[in-house]
Amino acid sequence: MMQALRAALREAGARFWLRDARVPASLAEGAPARPDAQDLLRLDVRIEEGRIAALAPAGSAEEGVSLEGGQLWPGFVDAHTHLDKGHIWPRMANATGDFAGALEAVTRDRGAAWTAEDIAARADFALRCALAHGTVAVRTHLDSYLPHAHTTWRVFRELRAAWAGRIAIQMVSIAPLDRFAGPQGEELADLVAESGGVLGMVTRLSGGVHDTLPPDYVPMLERFFALAEARGLDLDLHVDESGEQGARGLREIALVALRRRFRGRIQVGHCCSLAVQPEAFARETIARVAEAGLDVVSLPMCNMYLQDRAPGRTPRWRGVTLLHEMRAAGINVSVASDNTRDPFYAYGDLDMVEVFREATRILHLDHPPAGWAAAAGRNPARAMGIGAGVIRPGAAADLVLFRARGMTEWLARPQADRIVLRAGRVLDATPPDHRELDPLFAGAVG
Ligand SMILES: [Zn+2]
């Protein structure tokens, strides 16, 4: 069925109606229709010269290409990935499958194999996966340890230029918070600023009890914020990615942002430990995060994989943060890929359909599904400060078309037969063959 649709789209030219589409209401703007019980709008969408020209109630257009009630989404926005370490699994597996094993394996691989060519080949592979799956924008964290960080950032400045017009790439530094406390902090922040990046770090803080903080922690945070302020940088932080009850990095980040009246955007990722903390403590933290205007991104597949893993023991919790409570508090929440085929997550393909499908199952983003689709488009676009992830008149006609009509049809299958439109034209792209990467791994298969 999708082949016929694909053929019709190829012949449609530059001005045509996409008829009888179902669009998630939270991913549309200016739509003259009311959502149904599944939060879907029935629309006809006018495409003209690569842009969305108009939205009309389904049945308005007299001719055009019919989706026969299939869903139509805006191109996906993936706001938290790690393209620099993606796909190294065949040569550097995670022996234990847990966080410590991941850190150890990646550190070894980075030291042994991350030449500019190696990084570029793996990242380009990952971007071609994302493109074929319908993604239009990707934010990637980059392991930033000096002096090697200069190589990685150069590779990604080049990739960003090479991919312009296909995938908008944003880069973020990641290194432990204490690295920013010394003279390296200035050099790293300068590198990020000169590269047009976002300043990021990772904090895994365990105080053991909620009111105990290492004495140098808040000063280090203040120093980190000051580095960003001096350069006008936004922040993107890995926060409390653990099941430690005493972790309170998230709260301290919100408090520092409030105290300093930080003017940039701040995205925080993971925040896993919030889900294992006492209700009152979690509620108070969420209130401060909302007050500080932090954007939160949950990485459900990676969290489910790494958190609560112990040999011979069945995991008891899902690893994800309190996304429902955060959204209810008015926080801008997203879901994203995180790692792909590396020691932090052995699977994945930068496919936001998979991410949203798994997020729905892991986080119960259903019954009712109201508004959650925004977490794969509008919300991450807002966190990244870009205009994408929404179907509205005037927006680029970067769209993903599905055969699936209702949400159970959409969530039941991988939607591998989806059609990606870029600027109103069918995109000829399939995910690359994993065999392409064989030369990087001496033929090893992961
Ligand atoms: Zn991450």
PDB file of N, CA and C in Angstrom, residues 4 43 76 81 92 123 131-132 193 206 224 227 233 314 345 356 394 439:
ATOM      1  N   ALA A   4       2.245   2.382  -3.429  1.00  0.00           N
ATOM      2  CA  ALA A   4       1.349   3.172  -4.275  1.00  0.00           C
ATOM      3  C   ALA A   4       1.343   4.632  -3.816  1.00  0.00           C
ATOM      4  N   LEU A  43      -7.177  15.934   8.993  1.00  0.00           N
ATOM      5  CA  LEU A  43      -6.814  17.120   8.210  1.00  0.00           C
ATOM      6  C   LEU A  43      -6.464  16.794   6.757  1.00  0.00           C
ATOM      7  N   PHE A  76      11.027  14.393  12.948  1.00  0.00           N
ATOM      8  CA  PHE A  76      11.331  14.218  14.369  1.00  0.00           C
ATOM      9  C   PHE A  76      12.514  15.072  14.818  1.00  0.00           C
ATOM     10  N   THR A  81      21.555  12.809  22.085  1.00  0.00           N
ATOM     11  CA  THR A  81      22.215  11.626  21.520  1.00  0.00           C
ATOM     12  C   THR A  81      23.705  11.697  21.851  1.00  0.00           C
ATOM     13  N   MET A  92      33.914  -2.925  21.341  1.00  0.00           N
ATOM     14  CA  MET A  92      34.001  -2.576  22.763  1.00  0.00           C
ATOM     15  C   MET A  92      32.642  -2.782  23.438  1.00  0.00           C
ATOM     16  N   ALA A 123      29.667   8.586  13.127  1.00  0.00           N
ATOM     17  CA  ALA A 123      28.638   9.624  13.270  1.00  0.00           C
ATOM     18  C   ALA A 123      27.857   9.794  11.973  1.00  0.00           C
ATOM     19  N   LEU A 131      18.245  10.205   9.431  1.00  0.00           N
ATOM     20  CA  LEU A 131      17.620  10.826   8.251  1.00  0.00           C
ATOM     21  C   LEU A 131      16.575   9.895   7.637  1.00  0.00           C
ATOM     22  N   ALA A 132      16.964   8.646   7.455  1.00  0.00           N
ATOM     23  CA  ALA A 132      16.053   7.690   6.834  1.00  0.00           C
ATOM     24  C   ALA A 132      14.810   7.469   7.689  1.00  0.00           C
ATOM     25  N   ALA A 193      32.195  27.565  22.845  1.00  0.00           N
ATOM     26  CA  ALA A 193      31.702  28.853  22.342  1.00  0.00           C
ATOM     27  C   ALA A 193      32.156  29.087  20.905  1.00  0.00           C
ATOM     28  N   SER A 206      25.957  11.776  44.932  1.00  0.00           N
ATOM     29  CA  SER A 206      25.271  11.077  45.999  1.00  0.00           C
ATOM     30  C   SER A 206      25.659  11.704  47.320  1.00  0.00           C
ATOM     31  N   PHE A 224      30.648  26.665  36.929  1.00  0.00           N
ATOM     32  CA  PHE A 224      30.211  26.151  35.633  1.00  0.00           C
ATOM     33  C   PHE A 224      29.214  27.122  34.978  1.00  0.00           C
ATOM     34  N   LEU A 227      30.968  30.163  33.615  1.00  0.00           N
ATOM     35  CA  LEU A 227      31.632  29.931  32.324  1.00  0.00           C
ATOM     36  C   LEU A 227      30.640  30.128  31.185  1.00  0.00           C
ATOM     37  N   LEU A 233      26.319  31.104  26.655  1.00  0.00           N
ATOM     38  CA  LEU A 233      26.006  29.738  26.215  1.00  0.00           C
ATOM     39  C   LEU A 233      24.776  29.174  26.926  1.00  0.00           C
ATOM     40  N   THR A 314      16.546  -9.861  38.716  1.00  0.00           N
ATOM     41  CA  THR A 314      15.580  -9.236  37.820  1.00  0.00           C
ATOM     42  C   THR A 314      15.396  -7.760  38.187  1.00  0.00           C
ATOM     43  N   TYR A 345      24.198   1.792  25.738  1.00  0.00           N
ATOM     44  CA  TYR A 345      22.958   1.182  25.240  1.00  0.00           C
ATOM     45  C   TYR A 345      23.305   0.350  24.018  1.00  0.00           C
ATOM     46  N   PHE A 356       9.629   6.826  20.700  1.00  0.00           N
ATOM     47  CA  PHE A 356       8.306   7.200  21.207  1.00  0.00           C
ATOM     48  C   PHE A 356       7.467   5.960  21.529  1.00  0.00           C
ATOM     49  N   GLY A 394       3.230  27.517   6.777  1.00  0.00           N
ATOM     50  CA  GLY A 394       4.490  28.253   6.716  1.00  0.00           C
ATOM     51  C   GLY A 394       5.702  27.413   7.058  1.00  0.00           C
ATOM     52  N   PRO A 439      35.022  -2.282   8.491  1.00  0.00           N
ATOM     53  CA  PRO A 439      36.451  -1.920   8.499  1.00  0.00           C
ATOM     54  C   PRO A 439      36.920  -1.292   9.817  1.00  0.00           C
TER      55      PRO A 439
END
